[in-house]
């Protein structure tokens, strides 16, 4: 066993226990979904500021009809009016 690679041992386990294939698929799907969601949060969220020099407070530059939530069921962002002061 010391000379075999990790991939070969993994393949041998899959051949012995084919019931592991769906579990590995779902774990991979969950990890991929979590990674994509974190990437979306890092790139599209107004709470994250990557450029402090040109835009130190990105949350002050949001228009009232910008949808930054992932899912908004009851709110129609196109019909919202501005109800806050400019800074």
CSV table of N, CA, C and O in Angstrom, one decimal:
chain,number,residue,atom,x,y,z
A,1,UNK,N,0.8,-1.2,0.0
A,1,UNK,CA,0.0,0.0,0.0
A,1,UNK,C,0.8,1.3,0.0
A,1,UNK,O,0.4,2.3,-0.4
A,2,UNK,N,2.1,1.2,0.4
A,2,UNK,CA,2.9,2.4,0.5
A,2,UNK,C,3.3,2.9,-0.8
A,2,UNK,O,3.5,4.1,-1.0
A,3,UNK,N,3.3,2.0,-1.9
A,3,UNK,CA,3.7,2.5,-3.2
A,3,UNK,C,2.6,2.9,-4.1
A,3,UNK,O,2.8,3.5,-5.1
A,4,UNK,N,1.4,2.7,-3.6
A,4,UNK,CA,0.2,3.1,-4.5
A,4,UNK,C,-0.1,4.6,-4.3
A,4,UNK,O,0.0,5.1,-3.2
A,5,UNK,N,-0.6,5.2,-5.3
A,5,UNK,CA,-1.0,6.6,-5.2
A,5,UNK,C,-2.4,6.7,-4.6
A,5,UNK,O,-3.1,5.7,-4.5
A,6,UNK,N,-2.7,7.9,-4.2
A,6,UNK,CA,-4.0,8.2,-3.6
A,6,UNK,C,-5.1,7.9,-4.6
A,6,UNK,O,-6.2,7.4,-4.2
A,7,UNK,N,-4.9,8.3,-5.9
A,7,UNK,CA,-6.0,8.1,-6.9
A,7,UNK,C,-6.2,6.6,-7.1
A,7,UNK,O,-7.4,6.2,-7.3
A,8,UNK,N,-5.2,5.8,-7.0
A,8,UNK,CA,-5.4,4.3,-7.2
A,8,UNK,C,-6.1,3.7,-6.1
A,8,UNK,O,-7.0,2.9,-6.3
A,9,UNK,N,-5.8,4.2,-4.8
A,9,UNK,CA,-6.6,3.6,-3.7
A,9,UNK,C,-8.0,4.1,-3.7
A,9,UNK,O,-8.9,3.3,-3.4
A,10,UNK,N,-8.2,5.4,-4.1
A,10,UNK,CA,-9.6,5.9,-4.2
A,10,UNK,C,-10.4,5.1,-5.3
A,10,UNK,O,-11.5,4.7,-5.0
A,11,UNK,N,-9.8,4.8,-6.4
A,11,UNK,CA,-10.5,4.0,-7.5
A,11,UNK,C,-10.8,2.6,-7.0
A,11,UNK,O,-11.9,2.1,-7.3
A,12,UNK,N,-9.9,2.0,-6.2
A,12,UNK,CA,-10.1,0.7,-5.7
A,12,UNK,C,-11.2,0.6,-4.7
A,12,UNK,O,-12.1,-0.3,-4.7
A,13,UNK,N,-11.3,1.7,-3.9
A,13,UNK,CA,-12.5,1.8,-2.9
A,13,UNK,C,-13.8,1.9,-3.6
A,13,UNK,O,-14.8,1.4,-3.2
A,14,UNK,N,-13.8,2.7,-4.7
A,14,UNK,CA,-15.0,2.9,-5.5
A,14,UNK,C,-15.4,1.6,-6.1
A,14,UNK,O,-16.6,1.3,-6.2
A,15,UNK,N,-14.5,0.9,-6.6
A,15,UNK,CA,-14.8,-0.4,-7.3
A,15,UNK,C,-15.4,-1.4,-6.2
A,15,UNK,O,-16.3,-2.2,-6.6
A,16,UNK,N,-14.9,-1.3,-5.0
A,16,UNK,CA,-15.4,-2.3,-3.9
A,16,UNK,C,-16.8,-1.8,-3.4
A,16,UNK,O,-17.6,-2.7,-3.1
A,17,UNK,N,-17.0,-0.5,-3.3
A,17,UNK,CA,-18.2,0.0,-2.7
A,17,UNK,C,-18.8,1.0,-3.7
A,17,UNK,O,-18.7,2.2,-3.6
A,18,UNK,N,-19.6,0.6,-4.7
A,18,UNK,CA,-20.2,1.5,-5.7
A,18,UNK,C,-21.3,2.4,-5.1
A,18,UNK,O,-21.7,3.4,-5.7
A,19,UNK,N,-21.7,2.1,-3.9
A,19,UNK,CA,-22.7,3.0,-3.2
A,19,UNK,C,-22.1,4.3,-2.8
A,19,UNK,O,-22.9,5.2,-2.4
A,20,UNK,N,-20.8,4.4,-2.8
A,20,UNK,CA,-20.2,5.7,-2.5
A,20,UNK,C,-20.3,6.7,-3.6
A,20,UNK,O,-20.1,7.9,-3.3
A,21,UNK,N,-20.6,6.3,-4.8
A,21,UNK,CA,-20.6,7.2,-5.9
A,21,UNK,C,-21.6,8.3,-5.8
A,21,UNK,O,-21.3,9.5,-6.0
A,22,UNK,N,-22.9,8.1,-5.4
A,22,UNK,CA,-23.8,9.2,-5.2
A,22,UNK,C,-23.4,10.1,-4.1
A,22,UNK,O,-23.6,11.3,-4.2
A,23,UNK,N,-22.9,9.5,-3.0
A,23,UNK,CA,-22.4,10.4,-1.9
A,23,UNK,C,-21.3,11.3,-2.3
A,23,UNK,O,-21.3,12.5,-2.0
A,24,UNK,N,-20.4,10.8,-3.0
A,24,UNK,CA,-19.2,11.7,-3.5
A,24,UNK,C,-19.8,12.7,-4.5
A,24,UNK,O,-19.3,13.9,-4.4
A,25,UNK,N,-20.7,12.4,-5.3
A,25,UNK,CA,-21.3,13.3,-6.2
A,25,UNK,C,-22.0,14.5,-5.5
A,25,UNK,O,-21.9,15.6,-5.8
A,26,UNK,N,-22.8,14.1,-4.4
A,26,UNK,CA,-23.6,15.1,-3.7
A,26,UNK,C,-22.6,16.0,-2.9
A,26,UNK,O,-22.8,17.2,-2.7
A,27,UNK,N,-21.6,15.4,-2.3
A,27,UNK,CA,-20.6,16.2,-1.6
A,27,UNK,C,-19.9,17.2,-2.5
A,27,UNK,O,-19.7,18.3,-2.2
A,28,UNK,N,-19.5,16.7,-3.7
A,28,UNK,CA,-18.9,17.6,-4.7
A,28,UNK,C,-19.8,18.7,-5.1
A,28,UNK,O,-19.4,19.8,-5.3
A,29,UNK,N,-21.1,18.4,-5.3
A,29,UNK,CA,-22.1,19.4,-5.7
A,29,UNK,C,-22.3,20.4,-4.6
A,29,UNK,O,-22.3,21.6,-4.9
A,30,UNK,N,-22.3,20.0,-3.4
A,30,UNK,CA,-22.4,20.9,-2.2
A,30,UNK,C,-21.2,21.8,-2.1
A,30,UNK,O,-21.3,23.0,-1.8
A,31,UNK,N,-20.0,21.2,-2.3
A,31,UNK,CA,-18.8,22.0,-2.2
A,31,UNK,C,-18.7,23.1,-3.3
A,31,UNK,O,-18.4,24.2,-3.1
A,32,UNK,N,-19.1,22.6,-4.5
A,32,UNK,CA,-19.1,23.6,-5.6
A,32,UNK,C,-20.1,24.7,-5.4
A,32,UNK,O,-19.9,25.9,-5.8
A,33,UNK,N,-21.3,24.4,-4.9
A,33,UNK,CA,-22.3,25.4,-4.7
A,33,UNK,C,-21.9,26.4,-3.6
A,33,UNK,O,-22.1,27.6,-3.8
A,34,UNK,N,-21.3,25.9,-2.6
A,34,UNK,CA,-20.8,26.7,-1.5
A,34,UNK,C,-19.7,27.7,-2.0
A,34,UNK,O,-19.7,28.9,-1.7
A,35,UNK,N,-18.8,27.1,-2.9
A,35,UNK,CA,-17.7,28.0,-3.4
A,35,UNK,C,-18.3,29.1,-4.4
A,35,UNK,O,-17.9,30.2,-4.3
A,36,UNK,N,-19.3,28.7,-5.2
A,36,UNK,CA,-19.9,29.7,-6.1
A,36,UNK,C,-20.6,30.8,-5.3
A,36,UNK,O,-20.6,32.0,-5.6
A,37,UNK,N,-21.3,30.4,-4.2
A,37,UNK,CA,-22.0,31.4,-3.4
A,37,UNK,C,-21.0,32.3,-2.7
A,37,UNK,O,-21.3,33.5,-2.6
A,38,UNK,N,-19.9,31.8,-2.2
A,38,UNK,CA,-18.9,32.7,-1.6
A,38,UNK,C,-18.3,33.6,-2.6
A,38,UNK,O,-18.0,34.8,-2.3
A,39,UNK,N,-18.1,33.1,-3.8
A,39,UNK,CA,-17.6,34.0,-4.8
A,39,UNK,C,-18.6,35.1,-5.2
A,39,UNK,O,-18.2,36.2,-5.3
A,40,UNK,N,-19.9,34.8,-5.2
A,40,UNK,CA,-20.9,35.8,-5.5
A,40,UNK,C,-20.9,36.8,-4.4
A,40,UNK,O,-21.0,38.0,-4.6
A,41,UNK,N,-20.8,36.4,-3.1
A,41,UNK,CA,-20.8,37.3,-2.0
A,41,UNK,C,-19.6,38.2,-2.1
A,41,UNK,O,-19.7,39.4,-1.8
A,42,UNK,N,-18.5,37.7,-2.4
A,42,UNK,CA,-17.3,38.5,-2.5
A,42,UNK,C,-17.3,39.5,-3.6
A,42,UNK,O,-16.7,40.6,-3.5
A,43,UNK,N,-18.0,39.2,-4.7
A,43,UNK,CA,-17.9,40.1,-5.9
A,43,UNK,C,-19.1,41.0,-6.0
A,43,UNK,O,-19.0,42.1,-6.5
A,44,UNK,N,-20.3,40.6,-5.4
A,44,UNK,CA,-21.5,41.4,-5.7
A,44,UNK,C,-22.1,42.1,-4.4
A,44,UNK,O,-23.0,42.9,-4.5
A,45,UNK,N,-21.6,41.7,-3.3
A,45,UNK,CA,-22.2,42.2,-2.0
A,45,UNK,C,-21.7,43.7,-1.8
A,45,UNK,O,-20.5,44.0,-2.0
A,46,UNK,N,-22.6,44.5,-1.3
A,46,UNK,CA,-22.1,45.9,-1.0
A,46,UNK,C,-21.3,46.0,0.3
A,46,UNK,O,-20.7,47.0,0.7
A,47,UNK,N,-21.3,44.9,1.1
A,47,UNK,CA,-20.6,44.9,2.3
A,47,UNK,C,-19.1,44.6,2.1
A,47,UNK,O,-18.3,44.9,3.0
A,48,UNK,N,-18.7,44.1,1.0
A,48,UNK,CA,-17.3,43.8,0.7
A,48,UNK,C,-16.7,45.0,-0.1
A,48,UNK,O,-17.2,45.3,-1.1
A,49,UNK,N,-15.6,45.5,0.3
A,49,UNK,CA,-14.9,46.6,-0.4
A,49,UNK,C,-13.5,46.2,-0.8
A,49,UNK,O,-12.6,46.0,0.1
A,50,UNK,N,-13.3,46.0,-2.1
A,50,UNK,CA,-12.0,45.6,-2.6
A,50,UNK,C,-11.1,46.8,-2.9
A,50,UNK,O,-9.9,46.7,-3.0
A,51,UNK,N,-11.7,47.9,-3.2
A,51,UNK,CA,-10.9,49.1,-3.6
A,51,UNK,C,-11.2,50.2,-2.6
A,51,UNK,O,-12.1,51.0,-2.8
A,52,UNK,N,-10.4,50.4,-1.6
A,52,UNK,CA,-10.6,51.4,-0.5
A,52,UNK,C,-10.2,52.8,-1.0
A,52,UNK,O,-10.7,53.8,-0.5
A,53,UNK,N,-9.3,52.8,-2.0
A,53,UNK,CA,-8.9,54.2,-2.4
A,53,UNK,C,-9.9,54.9,-3.3
A,53,UNK,O,-10.2,56.1,-3.0
A,54,UNK,N,-10.5,54.2,-4.2
A,54,UNK,CA,-11.5,54.9,-5.1
A,54,UNK,C,-12.9,54.8,-4.6
A,54,UNK,O,-13.7,55.7,-5.0
A,55,UNK,N,-13.2,53.8,-3.8
A,55,UNK,CA,-14.6,53.7,-3.3
A,55,UNK,C,-14.6,53.2,-1.9
A,55,UNK,O,-14.8,52.0,-1.6
A,56,UNK,N,-14.3,54.1,-0.9
A,56,UNK,CA,-14.1,53.6,0.5
A,56,UNK,C,-15.4,53.1,1.1
A,56,UNK,O,-15.4,52.3,2.0
A,57,UNK,N,-16.6,53.6,0.7
A,57,UNK,CA,-17.9,53.2,1.2
A,57,UNK,C,-18.8,52.8,0.1
A,57,UNK,O,-19.7,53.6,-0.3
A,58,UNK,N,-18.7,51.6,-0.4
A,58,UNK,CA,-19.6,51.2,-1.5
A,58,UNK,C,-21.1,51.1,-1.2
A,58,UNK,O,-21.9,51.2,-2.1
A,59,UNK,N,-21.4,51.0,0.1
A,59,UNK,CA,-22.8,50.9,0.4
A,59,UNK,C,-23.5,52.2,0.3
A,59,UNK,O,-24.8,52.2,0.3
A,60,UNK,N,-22.8,53.3,0.3
A,60,UNK,CA,-23.4,54.6,0.1
A,60,UNK,C,-23.7,54.9,-1.4
A,60,UNK,O,-24.5,55.9,-1.7
A,61,UNK,N,-23.2,54.1,-2.3
A,61,UNK,CA,-23.4,54.4,-3.7
A,61,UNK,C,-24.5,53.5,-4.3
A,61,UNK,O,-24.6,53.3,-5.5
A,62,UNK,N,-25.3,52.8,-3.5
A,62,UNK,CA,-26.3,51.9,-4.0
A,62,UNK,C,-27.5,52.7,-4.3
A,62,UNK,O,-28.0,53.6,-3.5
A,63,UNK,N,-28.1,52.5,-5.5
A,63,UNK,CA,-29.4,53.1,-5.8
A,63,UNK,C,-30.5,52.3,-5.1
A,63,UNK,O,-30.3,51.2,-4.8
A,64,UNK,N,-31.7,52.9,-5.0
A,64,UNK,CA,-32.7,52.2,-4.3
A,64,UNK,C,-33.3,51.0,-5.0
A,64,UNK,O,-33.8,50.1,-4.5
A,65,UNK,N,-33.1,51.0,-6.3
A,65,UNK,CA,-33.6,49.9,-7.1
A,65,UNK,C,-32.5,48.8,-7.4
A,65,UNK,O,-32.7,48.0,-8.3
A,66,UNK,N,-31.3,48.9,-6.8
A,66,UNK,CA,-30.3,47.9,-6.9
A,66,UNK,C,-30.7,46.6,-6.1
A,66,UNK,O,-30.9,46.8,-4.9
A,67,UNK,N,-30.7,45.5,-6.7
A,67,UNK,CA,-31.0,44.3,-6.0
A,67,UNK,C,-29.7,43.6,-5.6
A,67,UNK,O,-29.0,43.1,-6.5
A,68,UNK,N,-29.4,43.6,-4.3
A,68,UNK,CA,-28.2,43.0,-3.9
A,68,UNK,C,-28.5,41.7,-3.1
A,68,UNK,O,-27.6,41.0,-2.7
A,69,UNK,N,-29.7,41.5,-2.8
A,69,UNK,CA,-30.1,40.2,-2.1
A,69,UNK,C,-30.1,39.1,-3.1
A,69,UNK,O,-30.4,39.3,-4.3
A,70,UNK,N,-29.8,37.9,-2.6
A,70,UNK,CA,-29.8,36.7,-3.5
A,70,UNK,C,-31.2,36.4,-4.0
A,70,UNK,O,-31.4,36.1,-5.1
A,71,UNK,N,-32.2,36.5,-3.1
A,71,UNK,CA,-33.6,36.1,-3.4
A,71,UNK,C,-34.5,37.1,-2.7
A,71,UNK,O,-34.5,37.2,-1.5
A,72,UNK,N,-35.3,37.8,-3.5
A,72,UNK,CA,-36.3,38.7,-3.0
A,72,UNK,C,-37.6,38.3,-3.6
A,72,UNK,O,-37.9,38.6,-4.7
A,73,UNK,N,-38.5,37.7,-2.7
A,73,UNK,CA,-39.7,37.2,-3.2
A,73,UNK,C,-40.8,38.3,-3.4
A,73,UNK,O,-41.5,38.4,-4.4
A,74,UNK,N,-41.0,39.1,-2.3
A,74,UNK,CA,-42.1,40.0,-2.3
A,74,UNK,C,-41.7,41.4,-2.7
A,74,UNK,O,-42.6,42.3,-2.9
A,75,UNK,N,-40.4,41.7,-2.9
A,75,UNK,CA,-40.0,43.1,-3.2
A,75,UNK,C,-39.7,43.2,-4.7
A,75,UNK,O,-38.9,42.5,-5.2
A,76,UNK,N,-40.4,44.2,-5.3
A,76,UNK,CA,-40.1,44.5,-6.7
A,76,UNK,C,-39.2,45.7,-6.7
A,76,UNK,O,-39.6,46.9,-6.5
A,77,UNK,N,-37.9,45.5,-7.0
A,77,UNK,CA,-36.9,46.6,-6.9
A,77,UNK,C,-37.0,47.6,-8.0
A,77,UNK,O,-36.5,48.7,-7.8
A,78,UNK,N,-37.7,47.3,-9.0
A,78,UNK,CA,-37.9,48.3,-10.1
A,78,UNK,C,-38.8,49.5,-9.7
A,78,UNK,O,-38.8,50.6,-10.2
A,79,UNK,N,-39.7,49.2,-8.8
A,79,UNK,CA,-40.7,50.2,-8.4
A,79,UNK,C,-40.3,51.0,-7.2
A,79,UNK,O,-41.1,51.9,-6.8
A,80,UNK,N,-39.2,50.7,-6.6
A,80,UNK,CA,-38.8,51.5,-5.4
A,80,UNK,C,-38.4,52.9,-5.7
A,80,UNK,O,-37.7,53.2,-6.7
A,81,UNK,N,-38.7,53.8,-4.8
A,81,UNK,CA,-38.3,55.2,-4.9
A,81,UNK,C,-37.2,55.5,-3.9
A,81,UNK,O,-37.1,54.8,-2.9
A,82,UNK,N,-36.5,56.6,-4.1
A,82,UNK,CA,-35.4,56.9,-3.2
A,82,UNK,C,-36.0,57.5,-1.9
A,82,UNK,O,-36.8,58.5,-2.0
A,83,UNK,N,-35.7,57.0,-0.8
A,83,UNK,CA,-36.2,57.5,0.5
A,83,UNK,C,-35.1,57.8,1.5
A,83,UNK,O,-35.3,57.8,2.7
A,84,UNK,N,-33.9,58.0,1.0
A,84,UNK,CA,-32.8,58.3,1.9
A,84,UNK,C,-32.0,59.5,1.4
A,84,UNK,O,-32.0,59.8,0.2
A,85,UNK,N,-31.2,60.2,2.2
A,85,UNK,CA,-30.5,61.3,1.8
A,85,UNK,C,-29.2,60.9,1.1
A,85,UNK,O,-28.7,59.8,1.2
A,86,UNK,N,-28.6,61.8,0.3
A,86,UNK,CA,-27.3,61.6,-0.3
A,86,UNK,C,-26.2,62.0,0.6
A,86,UNK,O,-26.3,63.0,1.4
A,87,UNK,N,-25.2,61.2,0.6
A,87,UNK,CA,-24.0,61.5,1.5
A,87,UNK,C,-22.8,61.8,0.6
A,87,UNK,O,-22.6,61.3,-0.4
